[in-house]
Amino acid sequence: MSRHSKSVLFAVILTASFALPAGSAFAAVTVGDKVGTTEEDIRAALTDEGYVVEEIETGNGEFEAEVSRDGQEIEVVVDGKSGLILEMELEEDDKDEDED
């Protein structure tokens, strides 16, 4: 690779890095990912991926984690036996409902 090509490549990478929103991360969990079978494992896995874990509830063989990331609140449902994420639901903003 020529010196000029390396300079152009570096400029492109540098420019792209500034185009990313502040606080964004590349990693994220999704349905089907394994995050653990205990509250502690689930909390650690979600935290490692950049989520703030607000609360984790258990019931019916599942864990329901209320998390937030980049200003969005998400409910993550995890199977208690397999540790797999079964569902992720973006929580709607209740502000509009409160103003009515």
Coordinates of N, CA and C in Angstrom, one line a residue:
M1 N 0.9 -1.2 0.0 CA 0.0 0.0 0.0 C 0.9 1.2 0.0
S2 N 0.6 2.2 -0.9 CA 1.5 3.4 -1.0 C 1.2 4.3 0.2
R3 N 2.1 5.2 0.4 CA 2.0 6.2 1.5 C 0.8 7.0 1.3
H4 N 0.5 7.4 0.1 CA -0.7 8.2 -0.2 C -2.0 7.4 0.2
S5 N -2.0 6.2 -0.2 CA -3.2 5.3 0.1 C -3.4 5.2 1.6
K6 N -2.3 5.0 2.3 CA -2.4 4.9 3.8 C -2.9 6.2 4.4
S7 N -2.5 7.3 3.9 CA -3.0 8.6 4.4 C -4.4 8.8 4.1
V8 N -4.9 8.4 2.9 CA -6.3 8.5 2.6 C -7.1 7.6 3.5
L9 N -6.7 6.4 3.7 CA -7.4 5.4 4.5 C -7.5 5.9 6.0
F10 N -6.4 6.5 6.5 CA -6.4 7.0 7.8 C -7.4 8.2 7.9
A11 N -7.5 9.1 6.9 CA -8.4 10.2 7.0 C -9.8 9.7 6.9
V12 N -10.1 8.7 6.2 CA -11.5 8.1 6.1 C -11.9 7.6 7.5
I13 N -11.0 6.8 8.1 CA -11.3 6.2 9.4 C -11.5 7.3 10.4
L14 N -10.6 8.2 10.4 CA -10.7 9.3 11.4 C -12.0 10.1 11.2
T15 N -12.4 10.4 10.0 CA -13.6 11.1 9.7 C -14.8 10.3 10.2
A16 N -14.8 9.0 9.9 CA -15.9 8.2 10.3 C -16.1 8.1 11.8
S17 N -15.0 8.1 12.5 CA -15.1 8.0 14.0 C -15.7 9.2 14.6
F18 N -15.6 10.4 13.9 CA -16.2 11.6 14.4 C -17.7 11.7 14.1
A19 N -18.1 10.9 13.1 CA -19.5 10.9 12.6 C -20.4 10.1 13.6
L20 N -19.8 9.3 14.4 CA -20.6 8.5 15.3 C -21.2 9.4 16.4
P21 N -22.4 9.1 16.8 CA -23.0 9.9 17.9 C -22.3 9.7 19.2
A22 N -22.2 10.7 20.1 CA -21.5 10.5 21.3 C -22.2 9.5 22.2
G23 N -21.4 8.7 22.8 CA -22.0 7.7 23.8 C -22.5 6.4 23.1
S24 N -22.4 6.4 21.8 CA -22.9 5.1 21.1 C -21.8 4.1 21.2
A25 N -22.2 2.9 21.2 CA -21.3 1.8 21.3 C -21.6 0.8 20.1
F26 N -20.7 0.0 19.7 CA -20.9 -0.9 18.6 C -21.7 -2.1 19.1
A27 N -21.4 -2.5 20.3 CA -22.0 -3.7 20.9 C -23.4 -3.5 21.3
A28 N -24.2 -4.5 21.1 CA -25.6 -4.5 21.6 C -26.1 -5.9 21.7
V29 N -27.0 -6.2 22.6 CA -27.6 -7.6 22.6 C -28.8 -7.6 21.7
T30 N -29.2 -8.8 21.3 CA -30.4 -8.9 20.5 C -31.1 -10.2 20.8
V31 N -32.3 -10.4 20.3 CA -33.0 -11.7 20.6 C -32.2 -12.8 20.1
G32 N -32.1 -13.9 21.0 CA -31.3 -15.1 20.6 C -29.9 -15.1 21.3
D33 N -29.5 -13.9 21.8 CA -28.2 -13.9 22.5 C -28.3 -14.5 23.8
K34 N -27.2 -15.2 24.3 CA -27.2 -15.8 25.6 C -26.6 -14.8 26.6
V35 N -27.3 -14.5 27.6 CA -26.8 -13.5 28.6 C -26.7 -14.1 30.0
G36 N -27.2 -15.4 30.2 CA -27.0 -16.0 31.5 C -28.3 -16.5 32.1
T37 N -28.2 -17.3 33.2 CA -29.3 -18.0 33.8 C -29.5 -17.5 35.2
T38 N -28.8 -16.5 35.7 CA -29.0 -16.0 37.0 C -29.1 -14.5 36.9
E39 N -29.7 -13.8 37.9 CA -29.8 -12.4 37.8 C -28.5 -11.7 37.7
E40 N -27.5 -12.2 38.5 CA -26.1 -11.6 38.4 C -25.5 -11.7 37.1
D41 N -25.6 -12.9 36.4 CA -25.1 -13.1 35.1 C -25.7 -12.2 34.1
I42 N -27.0 -12.1 34.1 CA -27.8 -11.2 33.2 C -27.4 -9.8 33.4
R43 N -27.3 -9.3 34.6 CA -27.0 -7.9 35.0 C -25.6 -7.6 34.4
A44 N -24.6 -8.6 34.6 CA -23.2 -8.4 34.2 C -23.2 -8.3 32.7
A45 N -23.9 -9.2 32.0 CA -23.8 -9.3 30.5 C -24.4 -8.0 29.9
L46 N -25.5 -7.5 30.4 CA -26.1 -6.3 29.9 C -25.3 -5.1 30.2
T47 N -24.7 -5.0 31.4 CA -23.9 -3.9 31.7 C -22.6 -3.9 30.9
D48 N -22.1 -5.0 30.6 CA -20.9 -5.1 29.7 C -21.2 -4.6 28.3
E49 N -22.4 -4.7 27.9 CA -22.8 -4.2 26.5 C -23.3 -2.8 26.5
G50 N -23.1 -2.1 27.7 CA -23.4 -0.7 27.7 C -24.8 -0.3 28.2
Y51 N -25.6 -1.3 28.7 CA -26.9 -1.0 29.2 C -26.8 -0.6 30.7
V52 N -27.7 0.2 31.1 CA -27.9 0.5 32.6 C -29.1 -0.3 33.0
V53 N -28.8 -1.3 33.9 CA -29.9 -2.1 34.4 C -30.6 -1.5 35.6
E54 N -31.9 -1.2 35.4 CA -32.7 -0.5 36.4 C -33.2 -1.5 37.4
E55 N -33.7 -2.6 36.8 CA -34.4 -3.6 37.7 C -34.5 -5.0 36.9
I56 N -34.4 -6.1 37.7 CA -34.7 -7.4 37.1 C -35.7 -8.1 38.0
E57 N -36.8 -8.6 37.3 CA -37.8 -9.3 38.0 C -37.8 -10.8 37.5
T58 N -38.2 -11.7 38.3 CA -38.3 -13.1 37.9 C -39.8 -13.6 38.1
G59 N -40.1 -14.5 37.2 CA -41.5 -15.1 37.3 C -41.7 -16.0 36.0
N60 N -42.5 -17.0 36.2 CA -42.8 -17.9 35.1 C -41.6 -18.5 34.3
G61 N -40.5 -18.7 35.0 CA -39.3 -19.2 34.4 C -38.6 -18.2 33.5
E62 N -38.9 -17.0 33.7 CA -38.2 -15.9 32.9 C -37.7 -14.8 33.8
F63 N -36.8 -14.1 33.2 CA -36.3 -12.9 33.9 C -36.7 -11.7 33.0
E64 N -37.2 -10.6 33.6 CA -37.6 -9.4 32.9 C -36.7 -8.3 33.4
A65 N -35.8 -7.8 32.5 CA -34.9 -6.8 32.9 C -35.3 -5.4 32.3
E66 N -35.4 -4.4 33.1 CA -35.7 -3.1 32.6 C -34.4 -2.4 32.5
V67 N -34.0 -2.0 31.3 CA -32.7 -1.4 31.0 C -32.8 -0.1 30.2
S68 N -31.8 0.6 30.2 CA -31.7 1.8 29.4 C -30.4 1.9 28.7
R69 N -30.4 2.6 27.6 CA -29.1 2.8 26.8 C -29.4 3.9 25.8
D70 N -28.5 4.9 25.7 CA -28.6 6.0 24.8 C -30.0 6.7 24.9
G71 N -30.5 6.8 26.1 CA -31.7 7.5 26.3 C -33.0 6.7 26.0
Q72 N -32.8 5.4 25.7 CA -34.0 4.6 25.4 C -34.2 3.6 26.5
E73 N -35.4 3.4 26.9 CA -35.7 2.3 27.9 C -36.2 1.1 27.1
I74 N -35.7 -0.1 27.6 CA -36.0 -1.3 26.9 C -36.3 -2.4 27.9
E75 N -37.3 -3.2 27.6 CA -37.6 -4.4 28.5 C -37.0 -5.6 27.7
V76 N -36.1 -6.4 28.5 CA -35.5 -7.5 27.9 C -36.0 -8.8 28.7
V77 N -36.5 -9.7 27.9 CA -37.1 -10.9 28.5 C -36.1 -12.1 28.2
V78 N -35.6 -12.8 29.3 CA -34.6 -13.8 29.2 C -35.2 -15.1 29.7
D79 N -35.0 -16.2 29.0 CA -35.4 -17.5 29.4 C -34.6 -18.0 30.6
G80 N -35.2 -18.4 31.7 CA -34.5 -18.8 32.9 C -33.6 -20.0 32.7
K81 N -34.0 -20.9 31.8 CA -33.3 -22.2 31.7 C -32.1 -22.1 30.7
S82 N -32.4 -21.5 29.5 CA -31.4 -21.4 28.5 C -30.5 -20.2 28.6
G83 N -31.0 -19.1 29.2 CA -30.3 -17.9 29.3 C -30.3 -17.1 28.0
L84 N -31.2 -17.5 27.1 CA -31.3 -16.7 25.8 C -32.3 -15.6 25.9
I85 N -32.1 -14.5 25.2 CA -33.0 -13.4 25.2 C -34.2 -13.8 24.3
L86 N -35.4 -13.8 24.8 CA -36.6 -14.2 24.1 C -37.2 -13.0 23.4
E87 N -37.1 -11.8 24.0 CA -37.9 -10.7 23.5 C -37.2 -9.4 24.0
M88 N -37.2 -8.4 23.2 CA -36.8 -7.0 23.5 C -37.8 -6.1 23.1
E89 N -38.3 -5.2 24.0 CA -39.3 -4.3 23.7 C -38.9 -2.9 24.1
L90 N -39.0 -2.0 23.1 CA -38.7 -0.6 23.4 C -39.9 0.0 24.1
E91 N -39.6 0.6 25.3 CA -40.7 1.2 26.1 C -41.1 2.5 25.5
E92 N -42.4 2.7 25.4 CA -42.9 4.0 24.8 C -42.8 5.1 25.9
D93 N -42.6 6.3 25.4 CA -42.5 7.4 26.3 C -43.9 7.8 26.8
D94 N -44.1 7.8 28.1 CA -45.4 8.1 28.7 C -45.8 9.5 28.8
K95 N -44.8 10.4 28.4 CA -45.1 11.9 28.6 C -46.3 12.3 27.8
D96 N -46.5 11.8 26.6 CA -47.6 12.2 25.8 C -49.0 11.9 26.5
E97 N -49.0 10.7 27.1 CA -50.2 10.2 27.8 C -50.5 11.1 29.0
D98 N -49.5 11.5 29.7 CA -49.6 12.3 30.9 C -50.2 13.7 30.6
E99 N -49.9 14.3 29.4 CA -50.3 15.6 29.0 C -51.8 15.7 28.7
D100 N -52.4 14.6 28.4 CA -53.9 14.6 27.9 C -54.8 14.9 29.1

